mmCIF file of C-alpha atoms and ligand atoms in Angstrom:
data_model
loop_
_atom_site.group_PDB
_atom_site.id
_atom_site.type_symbol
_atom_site.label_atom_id
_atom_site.label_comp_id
_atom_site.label_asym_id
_atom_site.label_seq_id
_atom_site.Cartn_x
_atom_site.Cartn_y
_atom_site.Cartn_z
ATOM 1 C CA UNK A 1 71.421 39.764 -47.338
ATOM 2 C CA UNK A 2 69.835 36.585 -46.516
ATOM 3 C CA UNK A 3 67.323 35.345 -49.191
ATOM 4 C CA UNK A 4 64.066 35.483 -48.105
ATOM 5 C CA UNK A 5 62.357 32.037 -46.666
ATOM 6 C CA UNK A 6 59.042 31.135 -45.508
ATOM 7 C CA UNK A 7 59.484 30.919 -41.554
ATOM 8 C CA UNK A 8 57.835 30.500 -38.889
ATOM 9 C CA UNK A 9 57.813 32.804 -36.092
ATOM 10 C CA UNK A 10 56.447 31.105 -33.176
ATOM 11 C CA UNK A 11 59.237 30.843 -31.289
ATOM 12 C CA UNK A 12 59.730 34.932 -31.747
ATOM 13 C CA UNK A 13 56.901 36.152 -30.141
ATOM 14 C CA UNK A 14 56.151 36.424 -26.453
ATOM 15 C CA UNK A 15 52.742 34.878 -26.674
ATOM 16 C CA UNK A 16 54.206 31.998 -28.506
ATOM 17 C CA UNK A 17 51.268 31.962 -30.959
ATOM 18 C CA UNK A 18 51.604 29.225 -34.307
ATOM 19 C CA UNK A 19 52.332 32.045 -36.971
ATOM 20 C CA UNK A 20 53.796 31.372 -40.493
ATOM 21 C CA UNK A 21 55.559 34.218 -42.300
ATOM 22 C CA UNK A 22 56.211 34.072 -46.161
ATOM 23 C CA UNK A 23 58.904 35.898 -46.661
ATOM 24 C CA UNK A 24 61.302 36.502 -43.561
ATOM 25 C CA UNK A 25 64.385 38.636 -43.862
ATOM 26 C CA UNK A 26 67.072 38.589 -41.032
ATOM 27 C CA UNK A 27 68.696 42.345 -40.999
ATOM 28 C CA UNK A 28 72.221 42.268 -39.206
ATOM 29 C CA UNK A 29 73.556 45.237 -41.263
ATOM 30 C CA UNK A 30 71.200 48.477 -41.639
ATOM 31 C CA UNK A 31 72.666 48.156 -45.286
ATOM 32 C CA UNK A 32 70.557 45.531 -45.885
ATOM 33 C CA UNK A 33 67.242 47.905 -46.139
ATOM 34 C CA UNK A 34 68.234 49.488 -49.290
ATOM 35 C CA UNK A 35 67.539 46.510 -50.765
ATOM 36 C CA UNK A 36 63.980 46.124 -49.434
ATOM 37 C CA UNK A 37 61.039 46.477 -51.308
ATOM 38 C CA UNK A 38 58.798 48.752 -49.716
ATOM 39 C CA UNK A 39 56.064 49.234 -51.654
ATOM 40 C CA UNK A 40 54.878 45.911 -50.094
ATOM 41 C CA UNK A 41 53.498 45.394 -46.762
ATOM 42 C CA UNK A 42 55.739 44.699 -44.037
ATOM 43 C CA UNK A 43 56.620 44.745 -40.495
ATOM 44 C CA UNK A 44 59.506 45.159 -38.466
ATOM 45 C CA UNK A 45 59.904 42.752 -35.677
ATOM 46 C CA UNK A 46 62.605 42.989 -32.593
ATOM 47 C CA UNK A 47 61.952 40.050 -29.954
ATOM 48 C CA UNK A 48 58.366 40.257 -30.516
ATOM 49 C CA UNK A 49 57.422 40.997 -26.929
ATOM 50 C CA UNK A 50 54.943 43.525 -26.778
ATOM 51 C CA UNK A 51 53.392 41.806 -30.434
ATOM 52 C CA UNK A 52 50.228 39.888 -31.223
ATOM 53 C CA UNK A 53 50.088 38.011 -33.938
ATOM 54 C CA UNK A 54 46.411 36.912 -35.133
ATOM 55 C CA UNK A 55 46.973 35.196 -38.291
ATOM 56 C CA UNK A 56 48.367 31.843 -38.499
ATOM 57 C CA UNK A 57 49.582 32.674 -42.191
ATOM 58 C CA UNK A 58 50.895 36.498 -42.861
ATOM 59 C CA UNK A 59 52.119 37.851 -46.352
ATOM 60 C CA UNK A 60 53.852 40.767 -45.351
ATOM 61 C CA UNK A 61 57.776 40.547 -45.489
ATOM 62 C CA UNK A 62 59.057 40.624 -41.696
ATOM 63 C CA UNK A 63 62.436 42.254 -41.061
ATOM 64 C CA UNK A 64 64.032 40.905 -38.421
ATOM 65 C CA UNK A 65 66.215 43.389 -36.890
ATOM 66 C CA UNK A 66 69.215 42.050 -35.284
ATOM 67 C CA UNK A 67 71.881 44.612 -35.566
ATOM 68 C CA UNK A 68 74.121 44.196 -32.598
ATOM 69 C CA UNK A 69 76.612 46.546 -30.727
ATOM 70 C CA UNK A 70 77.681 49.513 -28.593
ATOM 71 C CA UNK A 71 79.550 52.408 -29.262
ATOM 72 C CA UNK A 72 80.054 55.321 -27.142
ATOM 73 C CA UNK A 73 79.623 58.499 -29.136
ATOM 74 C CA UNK A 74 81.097 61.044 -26.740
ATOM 75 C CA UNK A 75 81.335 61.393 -23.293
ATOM 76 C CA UNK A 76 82.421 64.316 -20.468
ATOM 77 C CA UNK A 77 82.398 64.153 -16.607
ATOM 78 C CA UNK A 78 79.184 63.923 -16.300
ATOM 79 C CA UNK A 79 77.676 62.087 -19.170
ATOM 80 C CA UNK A 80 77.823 59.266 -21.905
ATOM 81 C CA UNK A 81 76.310 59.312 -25.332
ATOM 82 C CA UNK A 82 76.305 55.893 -26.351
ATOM 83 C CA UNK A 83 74.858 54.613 -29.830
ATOM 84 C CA UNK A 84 73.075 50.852 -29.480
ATOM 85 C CA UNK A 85 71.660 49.306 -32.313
ATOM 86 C CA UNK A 86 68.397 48.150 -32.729
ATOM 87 C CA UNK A 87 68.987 43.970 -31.998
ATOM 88 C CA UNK A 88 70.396 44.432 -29.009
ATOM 89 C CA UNK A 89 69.087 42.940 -25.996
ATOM 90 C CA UNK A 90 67.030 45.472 -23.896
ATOM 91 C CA UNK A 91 67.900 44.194 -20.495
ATOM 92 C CA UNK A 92 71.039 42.578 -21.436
ATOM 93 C CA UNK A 93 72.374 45.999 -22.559
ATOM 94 C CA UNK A 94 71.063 47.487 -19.141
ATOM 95 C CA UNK A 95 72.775 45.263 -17.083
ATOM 96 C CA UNK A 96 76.207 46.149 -19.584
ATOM 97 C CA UNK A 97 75.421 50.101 -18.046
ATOM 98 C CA UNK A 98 75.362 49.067 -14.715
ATOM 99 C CA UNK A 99 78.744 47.199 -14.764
ATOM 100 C CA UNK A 100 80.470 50.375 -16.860
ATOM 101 C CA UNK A 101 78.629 52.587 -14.148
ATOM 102 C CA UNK A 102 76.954 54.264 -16.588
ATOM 103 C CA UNK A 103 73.354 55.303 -14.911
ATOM 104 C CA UNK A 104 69.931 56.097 -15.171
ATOM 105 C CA UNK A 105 68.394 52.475 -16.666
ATOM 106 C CA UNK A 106 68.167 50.602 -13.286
ATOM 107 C CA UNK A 107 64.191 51.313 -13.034
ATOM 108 C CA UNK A 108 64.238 49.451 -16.085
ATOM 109 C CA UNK A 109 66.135 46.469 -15.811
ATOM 110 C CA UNK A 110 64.642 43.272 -16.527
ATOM 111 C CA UNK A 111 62.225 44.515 -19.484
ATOM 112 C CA UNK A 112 62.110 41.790 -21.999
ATOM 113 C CA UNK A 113 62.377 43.209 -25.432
ATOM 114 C CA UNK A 114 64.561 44.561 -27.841
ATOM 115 C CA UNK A 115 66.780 48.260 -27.947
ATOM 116 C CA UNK A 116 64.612 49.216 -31.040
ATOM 117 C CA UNK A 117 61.774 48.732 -29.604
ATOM 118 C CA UNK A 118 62.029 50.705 -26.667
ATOM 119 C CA UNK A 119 61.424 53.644 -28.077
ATOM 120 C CA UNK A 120 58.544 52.670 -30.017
ATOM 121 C CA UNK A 121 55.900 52.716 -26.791
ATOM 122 C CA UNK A 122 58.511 54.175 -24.747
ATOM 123 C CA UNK A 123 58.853 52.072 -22.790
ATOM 124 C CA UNK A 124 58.468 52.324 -18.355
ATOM 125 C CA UNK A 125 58.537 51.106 -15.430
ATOM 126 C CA UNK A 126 58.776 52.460 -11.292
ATOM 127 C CA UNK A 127 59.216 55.795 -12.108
ATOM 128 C CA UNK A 128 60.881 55.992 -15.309
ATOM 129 C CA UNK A 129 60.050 56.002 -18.872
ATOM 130 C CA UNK A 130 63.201 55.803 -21.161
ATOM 131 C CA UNK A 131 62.611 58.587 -23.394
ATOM 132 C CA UNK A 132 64.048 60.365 -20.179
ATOM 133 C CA UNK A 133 67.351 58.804 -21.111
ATOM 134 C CA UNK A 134 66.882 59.251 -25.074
ATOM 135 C CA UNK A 135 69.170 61.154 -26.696
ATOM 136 C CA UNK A 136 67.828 60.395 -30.379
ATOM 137 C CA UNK A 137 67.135 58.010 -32.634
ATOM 138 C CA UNK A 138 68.216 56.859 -35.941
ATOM 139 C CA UNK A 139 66.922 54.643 -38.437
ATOM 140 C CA UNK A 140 65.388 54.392 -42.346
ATOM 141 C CA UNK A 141 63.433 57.006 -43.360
ATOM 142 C CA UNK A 142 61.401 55.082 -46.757
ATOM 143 C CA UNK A 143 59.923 58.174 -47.840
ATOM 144 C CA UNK A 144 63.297 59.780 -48.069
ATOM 145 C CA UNK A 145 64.941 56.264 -49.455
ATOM 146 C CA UNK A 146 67.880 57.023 -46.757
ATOM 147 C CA UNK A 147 69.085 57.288 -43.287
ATOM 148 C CA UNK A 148 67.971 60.068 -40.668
ATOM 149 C CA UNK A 149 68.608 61.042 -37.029
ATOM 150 C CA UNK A 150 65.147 61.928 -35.258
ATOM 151 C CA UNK A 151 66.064 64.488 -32.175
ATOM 152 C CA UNK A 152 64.527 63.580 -28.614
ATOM 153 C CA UNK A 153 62.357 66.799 -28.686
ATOM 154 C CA UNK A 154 60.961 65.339 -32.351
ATOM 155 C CA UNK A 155 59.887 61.575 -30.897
ATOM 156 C CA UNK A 156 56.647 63.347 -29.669
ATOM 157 C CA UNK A 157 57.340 61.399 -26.555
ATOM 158 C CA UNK A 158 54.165 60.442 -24.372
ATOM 159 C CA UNK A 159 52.893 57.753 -21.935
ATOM 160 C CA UNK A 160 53.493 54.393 -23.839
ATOM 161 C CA UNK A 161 53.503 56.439 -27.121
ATOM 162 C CA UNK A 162 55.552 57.984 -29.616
ATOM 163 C CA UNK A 163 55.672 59.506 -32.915
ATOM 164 C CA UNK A 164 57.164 55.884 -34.074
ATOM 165 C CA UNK A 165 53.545 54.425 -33.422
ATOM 166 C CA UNK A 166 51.846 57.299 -34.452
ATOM 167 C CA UNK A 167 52.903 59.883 -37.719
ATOM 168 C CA UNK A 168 56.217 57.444 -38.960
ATOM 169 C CA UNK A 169 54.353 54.426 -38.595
ATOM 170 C CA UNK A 170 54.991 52.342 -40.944
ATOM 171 C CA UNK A 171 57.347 55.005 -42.677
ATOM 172 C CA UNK A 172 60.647 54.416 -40.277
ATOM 173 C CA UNK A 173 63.105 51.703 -39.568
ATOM 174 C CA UNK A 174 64.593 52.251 -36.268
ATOM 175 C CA UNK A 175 67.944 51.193 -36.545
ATOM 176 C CA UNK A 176 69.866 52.404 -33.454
ATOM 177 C CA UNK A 177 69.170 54.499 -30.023
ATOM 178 C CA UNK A 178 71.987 57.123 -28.801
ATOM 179 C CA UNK A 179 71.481 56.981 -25.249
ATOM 180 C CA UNK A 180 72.766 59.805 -23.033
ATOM 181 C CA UNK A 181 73.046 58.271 -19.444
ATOM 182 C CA UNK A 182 74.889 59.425 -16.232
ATOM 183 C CA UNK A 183 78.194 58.761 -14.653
ATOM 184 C CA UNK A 184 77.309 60.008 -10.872
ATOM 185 C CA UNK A 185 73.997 57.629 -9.390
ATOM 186 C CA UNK A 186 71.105 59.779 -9.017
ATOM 187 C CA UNK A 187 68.566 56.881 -8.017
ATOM 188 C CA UNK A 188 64.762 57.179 -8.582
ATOM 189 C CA UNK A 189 62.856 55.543 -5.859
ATOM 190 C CA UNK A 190 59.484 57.665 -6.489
ATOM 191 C CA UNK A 191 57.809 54.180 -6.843
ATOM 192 C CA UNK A 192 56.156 52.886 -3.994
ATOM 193 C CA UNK A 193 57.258 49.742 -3.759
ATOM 194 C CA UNK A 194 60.872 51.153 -4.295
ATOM 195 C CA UNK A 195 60.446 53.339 -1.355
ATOM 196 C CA UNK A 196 59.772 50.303 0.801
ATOM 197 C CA UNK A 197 62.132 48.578 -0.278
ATOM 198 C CA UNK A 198 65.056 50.717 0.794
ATOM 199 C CA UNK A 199 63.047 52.066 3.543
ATOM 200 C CA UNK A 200 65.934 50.907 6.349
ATOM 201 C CA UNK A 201 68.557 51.367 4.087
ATOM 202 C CA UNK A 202 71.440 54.169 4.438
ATOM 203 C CA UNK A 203 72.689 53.642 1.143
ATOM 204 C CA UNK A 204 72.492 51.606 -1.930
ATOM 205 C CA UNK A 205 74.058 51.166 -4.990
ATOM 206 C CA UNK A 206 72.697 51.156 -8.363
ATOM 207 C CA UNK A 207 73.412 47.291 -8.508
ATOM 208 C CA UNK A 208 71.016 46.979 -5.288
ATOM 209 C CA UNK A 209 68.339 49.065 -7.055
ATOM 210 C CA UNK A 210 68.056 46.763 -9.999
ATOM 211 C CA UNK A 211 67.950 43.991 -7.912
ATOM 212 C CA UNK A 212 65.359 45.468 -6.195
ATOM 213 C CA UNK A 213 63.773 46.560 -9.517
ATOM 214 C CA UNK A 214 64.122 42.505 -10.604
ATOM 215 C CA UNK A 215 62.517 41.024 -7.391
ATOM 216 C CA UNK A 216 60.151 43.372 -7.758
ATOM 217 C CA UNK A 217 59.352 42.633 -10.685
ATOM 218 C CA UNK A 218 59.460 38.897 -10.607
ATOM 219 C CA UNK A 219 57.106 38.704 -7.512
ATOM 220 C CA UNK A 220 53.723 40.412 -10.066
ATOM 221 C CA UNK A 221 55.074 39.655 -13.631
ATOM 222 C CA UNK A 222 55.727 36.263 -15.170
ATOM 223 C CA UNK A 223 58.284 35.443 -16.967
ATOM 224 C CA UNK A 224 57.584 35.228 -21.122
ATOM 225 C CA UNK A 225 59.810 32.376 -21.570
ATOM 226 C CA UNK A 226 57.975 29.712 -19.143
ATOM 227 C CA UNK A 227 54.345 31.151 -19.258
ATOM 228 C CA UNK A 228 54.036 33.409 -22.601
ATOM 229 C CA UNK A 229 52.969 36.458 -22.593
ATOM 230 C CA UNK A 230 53.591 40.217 -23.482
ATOM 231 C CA UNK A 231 53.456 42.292 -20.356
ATOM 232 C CA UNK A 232 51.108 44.537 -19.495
ATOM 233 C CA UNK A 233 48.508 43.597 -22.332
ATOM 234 C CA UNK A 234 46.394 47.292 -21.772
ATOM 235 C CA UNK A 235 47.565 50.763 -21.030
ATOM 236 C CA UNK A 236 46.562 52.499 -17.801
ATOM 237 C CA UNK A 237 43.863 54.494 -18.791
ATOM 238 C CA UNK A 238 43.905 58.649 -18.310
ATOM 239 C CA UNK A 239 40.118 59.788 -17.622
ATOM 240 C CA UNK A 240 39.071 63.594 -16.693
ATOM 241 C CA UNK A 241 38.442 64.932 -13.780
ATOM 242 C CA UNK A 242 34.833 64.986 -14.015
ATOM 243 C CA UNK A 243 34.861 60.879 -14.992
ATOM 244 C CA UNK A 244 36.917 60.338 -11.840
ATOM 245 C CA UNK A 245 35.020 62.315 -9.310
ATOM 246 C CA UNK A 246 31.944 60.117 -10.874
ATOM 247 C CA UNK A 247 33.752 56.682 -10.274
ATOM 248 C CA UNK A 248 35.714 57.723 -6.801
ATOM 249 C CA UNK A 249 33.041 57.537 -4.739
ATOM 250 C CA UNK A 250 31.829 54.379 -5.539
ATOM 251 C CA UNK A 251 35.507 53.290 -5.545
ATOM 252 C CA UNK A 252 36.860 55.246 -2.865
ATOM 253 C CA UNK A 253 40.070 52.527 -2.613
ATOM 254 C CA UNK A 254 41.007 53.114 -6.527
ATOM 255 C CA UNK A 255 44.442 53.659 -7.046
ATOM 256 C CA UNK A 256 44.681 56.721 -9.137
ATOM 257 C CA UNK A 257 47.616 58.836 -10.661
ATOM 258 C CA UNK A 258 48.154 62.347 -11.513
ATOM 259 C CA UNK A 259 48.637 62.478 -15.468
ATOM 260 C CA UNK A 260 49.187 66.496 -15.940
ATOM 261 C CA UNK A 261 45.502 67.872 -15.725
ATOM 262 C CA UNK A 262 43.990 64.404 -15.966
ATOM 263 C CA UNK A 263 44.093 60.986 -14.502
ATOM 264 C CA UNK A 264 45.556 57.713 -14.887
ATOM 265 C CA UNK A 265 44.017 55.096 -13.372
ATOM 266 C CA UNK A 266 45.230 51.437 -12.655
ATOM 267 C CA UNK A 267 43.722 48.774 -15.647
ATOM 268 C CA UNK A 268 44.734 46.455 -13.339
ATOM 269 C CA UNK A 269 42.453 47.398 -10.477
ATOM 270 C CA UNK A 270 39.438 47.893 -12.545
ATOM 271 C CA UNK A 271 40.253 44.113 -14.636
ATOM 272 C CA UNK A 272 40.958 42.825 -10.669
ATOM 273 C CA UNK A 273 37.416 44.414 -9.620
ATOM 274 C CA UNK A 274 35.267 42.757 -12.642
ATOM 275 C CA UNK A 275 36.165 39.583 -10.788
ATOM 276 C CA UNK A 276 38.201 38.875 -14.145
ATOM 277 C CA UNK A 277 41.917 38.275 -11.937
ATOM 278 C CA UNK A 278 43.317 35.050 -12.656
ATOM 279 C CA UNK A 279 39.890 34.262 -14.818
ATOM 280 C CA UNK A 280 40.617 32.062 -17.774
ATOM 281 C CA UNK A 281 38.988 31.242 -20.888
ATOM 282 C CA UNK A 282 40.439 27.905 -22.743
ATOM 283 C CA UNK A 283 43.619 28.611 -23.838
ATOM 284 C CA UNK A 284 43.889 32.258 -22.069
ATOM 285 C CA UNK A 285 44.266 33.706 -18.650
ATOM 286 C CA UNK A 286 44.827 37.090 -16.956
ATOM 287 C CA UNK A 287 48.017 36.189 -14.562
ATOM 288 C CA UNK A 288 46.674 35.641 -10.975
ATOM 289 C CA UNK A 289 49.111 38.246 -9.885
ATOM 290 C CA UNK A 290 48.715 41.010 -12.152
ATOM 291 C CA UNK A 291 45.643 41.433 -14.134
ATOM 292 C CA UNK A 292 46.731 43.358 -16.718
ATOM 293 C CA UNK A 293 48.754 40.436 -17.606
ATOM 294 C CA UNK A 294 47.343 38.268 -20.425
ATOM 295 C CA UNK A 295 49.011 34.882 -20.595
ATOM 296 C CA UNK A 296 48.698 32.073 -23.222
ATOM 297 C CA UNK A 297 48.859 28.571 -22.580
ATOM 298 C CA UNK A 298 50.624 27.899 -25.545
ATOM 299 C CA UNK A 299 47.946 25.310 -27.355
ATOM 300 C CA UNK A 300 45.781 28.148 -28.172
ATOM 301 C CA UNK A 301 46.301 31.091 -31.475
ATOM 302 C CA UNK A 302 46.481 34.800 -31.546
ATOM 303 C CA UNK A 303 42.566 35.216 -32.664
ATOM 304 C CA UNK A 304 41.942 33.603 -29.256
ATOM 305 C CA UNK A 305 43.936 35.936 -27.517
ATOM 306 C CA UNK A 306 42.676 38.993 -29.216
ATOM 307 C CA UNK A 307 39.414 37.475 -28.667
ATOM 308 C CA UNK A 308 40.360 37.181 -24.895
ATOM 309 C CA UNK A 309 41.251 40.794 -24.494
ATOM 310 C CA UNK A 310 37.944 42.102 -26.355
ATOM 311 C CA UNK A 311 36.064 40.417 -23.385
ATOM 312 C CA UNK A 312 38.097 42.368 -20.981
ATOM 313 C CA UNK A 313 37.603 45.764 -22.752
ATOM 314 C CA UNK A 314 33.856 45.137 -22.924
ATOM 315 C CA UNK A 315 33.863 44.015 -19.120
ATOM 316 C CA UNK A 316 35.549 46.819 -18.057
ATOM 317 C CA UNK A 317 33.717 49.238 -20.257
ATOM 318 C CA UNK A 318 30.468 47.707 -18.683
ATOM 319 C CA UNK A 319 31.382 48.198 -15.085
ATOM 320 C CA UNK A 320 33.275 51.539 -15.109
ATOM 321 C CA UNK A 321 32.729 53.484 -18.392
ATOM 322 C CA UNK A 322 35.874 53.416 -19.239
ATOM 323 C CA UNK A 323 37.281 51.854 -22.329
ATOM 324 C CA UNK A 324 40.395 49.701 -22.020
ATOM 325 C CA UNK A 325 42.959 50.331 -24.679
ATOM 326 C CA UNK A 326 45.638 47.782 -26.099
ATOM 327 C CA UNK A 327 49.216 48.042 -25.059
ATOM 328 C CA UNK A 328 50.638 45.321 -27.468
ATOM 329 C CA UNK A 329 50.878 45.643 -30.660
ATOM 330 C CA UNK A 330 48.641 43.629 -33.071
ATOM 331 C CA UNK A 331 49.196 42.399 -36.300
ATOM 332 C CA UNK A 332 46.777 41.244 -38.661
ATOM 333 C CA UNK A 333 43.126 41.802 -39.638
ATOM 334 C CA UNK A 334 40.791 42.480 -36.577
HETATM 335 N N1 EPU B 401 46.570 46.531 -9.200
HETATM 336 C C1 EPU B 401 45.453 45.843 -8.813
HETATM 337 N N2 EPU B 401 45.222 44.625 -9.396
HETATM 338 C C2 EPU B 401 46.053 44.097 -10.318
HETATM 339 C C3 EPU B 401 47.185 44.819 -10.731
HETATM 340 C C4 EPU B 401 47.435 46.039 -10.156
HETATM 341 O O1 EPU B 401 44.673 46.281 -7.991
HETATM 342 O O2 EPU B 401 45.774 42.975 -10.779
HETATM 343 C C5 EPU B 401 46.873 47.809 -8.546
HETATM 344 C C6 EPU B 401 48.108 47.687 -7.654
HETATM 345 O O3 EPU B 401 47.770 47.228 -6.378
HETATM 346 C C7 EPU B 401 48.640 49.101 -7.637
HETATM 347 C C8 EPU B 401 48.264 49.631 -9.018
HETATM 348 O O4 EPU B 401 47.238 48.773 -9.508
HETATM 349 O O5 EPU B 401 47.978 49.878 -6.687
HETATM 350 C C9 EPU B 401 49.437 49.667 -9.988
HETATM 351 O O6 EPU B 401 49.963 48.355 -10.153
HETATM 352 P P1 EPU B 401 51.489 48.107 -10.574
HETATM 353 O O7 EPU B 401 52.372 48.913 -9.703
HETATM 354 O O8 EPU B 401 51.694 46.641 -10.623
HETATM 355 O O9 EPU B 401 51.637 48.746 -11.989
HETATM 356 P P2 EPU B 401 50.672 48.833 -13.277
HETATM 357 O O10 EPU B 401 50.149 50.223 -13.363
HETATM 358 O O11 EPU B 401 49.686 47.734 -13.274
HETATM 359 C C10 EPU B 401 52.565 49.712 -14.840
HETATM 360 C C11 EPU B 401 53.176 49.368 -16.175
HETATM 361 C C12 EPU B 401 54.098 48.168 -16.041
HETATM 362 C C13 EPU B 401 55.191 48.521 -15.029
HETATM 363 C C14 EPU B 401 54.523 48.894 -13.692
HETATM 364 C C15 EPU B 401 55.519 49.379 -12.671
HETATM 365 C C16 EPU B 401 51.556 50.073 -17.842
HETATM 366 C C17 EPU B 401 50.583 49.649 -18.878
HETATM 367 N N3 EPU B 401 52.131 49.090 -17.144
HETATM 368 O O12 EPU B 401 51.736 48.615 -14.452
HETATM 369 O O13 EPU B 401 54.703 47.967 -17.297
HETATM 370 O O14 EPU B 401 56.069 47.439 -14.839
HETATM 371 O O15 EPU B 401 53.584 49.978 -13.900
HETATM 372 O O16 EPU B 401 55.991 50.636 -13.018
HETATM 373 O O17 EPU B 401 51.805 51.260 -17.689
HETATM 374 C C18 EPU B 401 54.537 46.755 -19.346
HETATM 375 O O18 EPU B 401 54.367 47.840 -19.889
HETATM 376 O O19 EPU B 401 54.555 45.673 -19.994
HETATM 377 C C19 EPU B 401 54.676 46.718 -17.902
HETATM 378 C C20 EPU B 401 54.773 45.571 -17.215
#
């Protein structure tokens, strides 16, 4: 167990925001929780890419999960069960798949983020969302004062949500994902952009789809570690019918998605069509090639950035009715 220490966690969040932590534990053994206290505040923290922090100074105790390794639980012909802990690397440990020709991650190569995170917002990109590929997921139950297995069909599994944001918030430690991926290539090219992509190819491997998957991605989304940031900052939002047959006609060009009996629309489009693309505010910018994209200059603070995003909700909400919620997680008092 390392001793606690006041720490700064700048450097460990994708917005790079000044933030002071008083007392910072580093977890490299699950172990180690047992000894936690948790009838004080704290908060879990993987690469802290999808995290806002808005206080400069936070009391809570910050575990730092970064358990690392890979063990394959069982495998057949056809599938792999393999057991990652939480600190791993999210797309370093895709890119380890691709080489053992285990499949099924290539839509999501490239995510920046840790393996105990992804499960958290389930995470997604061109046509897949990883709780596809979820198997279950274990961790620290501190109700129970022990260590649980949660079963796929128990996650509660939705569109950038789980149960881990929603009923064990606060209440579980994830501390490993059992992944159960594919040995035969089964590729997933439901994305537009994917489909054009391979449009004049015969055949492709699953190598060329996560290079297509990175260039892709790299041409809209900017990397964290030269211009900070945390991904998409809002999630699409899902309106009803009846809101969408009020906003289609005056936006006949809206991209817009079939979410079961309801609608997901792009936050993107409607951030782009407030003139707000590329539109900065001292220290804070939505990325000029993806508006649901909040970057930080790095000479700014979290409060500016949350301050940022409220400006884009009420923008939004002004033009289109429709209210813009956060993606990224944020800590501290709003
Ligand atoms: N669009 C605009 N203006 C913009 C951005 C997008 O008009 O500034 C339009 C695009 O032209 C396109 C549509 O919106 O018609 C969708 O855009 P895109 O394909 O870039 O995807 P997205 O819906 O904006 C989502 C995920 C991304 C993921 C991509 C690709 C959410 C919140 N975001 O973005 O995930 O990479 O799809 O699958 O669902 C993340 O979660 O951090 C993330 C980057």
């Amino acid at each position: 167990m390392s001793w606690p220490t006041a720490h700064s966690i700048k450097a460990l969040n994708g917005f790079q925001v000044p933030c002071n932590v008083e007392r910072y534990y580093t977890i490299a053994k699950a172990n180690q929780l047992l000894d936690i206290d948790f009838e004080e505040s704290f908060f879990v923290l993987g690469q802290g890419t999808n995290t806002l922090f808005i206080e400069e100074n936070i009391k809570s105790n910050i575990l730092h999960m970064l358990e690392t390794g890979i063990n394959i639980l069982d495998e057949n012909d056809k599938e792999v069960y393999l057991e990652v802990k939480a600190g791993n690397s999210w797309p370093e440990f895709v890119e380890w798949t691709l080489y053992q020709n285990f499949y099924g991650l290539e839509n999501l190569s490239l995510i920046p983020g840790s393996v105990g995170a992804c499960p958290v917002q389930n995470i997604g990109a061109y046509g897949v969302e990883v709780m596809d590929l979820i198997h279950e997921v274990k961790g620290f139950s501190i109700p129970q004062g022990r260590f649980i297995s949660i079963a796929h069909d128990a996650c509660e599994f939705t569109y950038r949500n789980s149960i881990f944001k929603g009923k064990l918030k606060g209440k579980f430690i994830i501390t490993s994902v059992v992944f159960r991926l594919n040995k035969t290539f089964s590729p997933n090219i439901s994305y537009q952009p994917l489909r054009d992509y391979f449009k004049d190819s015969s055949g492709f491997t699953a190598q060329d789809l996560a290079q297509a998957v990175i260039e892709i991605r790299q041409s809209k989304l900017p990397n964290h570690k030269e211009i900070y940031n945390c991904g998409s900052f809002f999630q699409n939002p899902i309106v009803s019918k009846d809101k969408l047959n009020q906003m289609i006609d005056r936006y006949p060009e809206m991209p817009v998605y079939a979410f079961g009996d309801q609608y997901k629309l792009s936050a993107g489009y409607l951030i782009e069509s407030c003139g707000l693309k590329g539109f900065t505010l001292g220290n804070v910018s939505t990325y000029h090639k993806q508006a649901l994209v909040i970057t930080h200059n790095g000479l700014g603070n979290g409060r500016e950035i949350y301050e940022f995003s409220e400006y884009i909700i009420r923008e939004v909400e002004k033009k289109f009715g429709v209210k813009l919620h956060r993606e990224v997680n944020v800590v501290g008092n709003v």
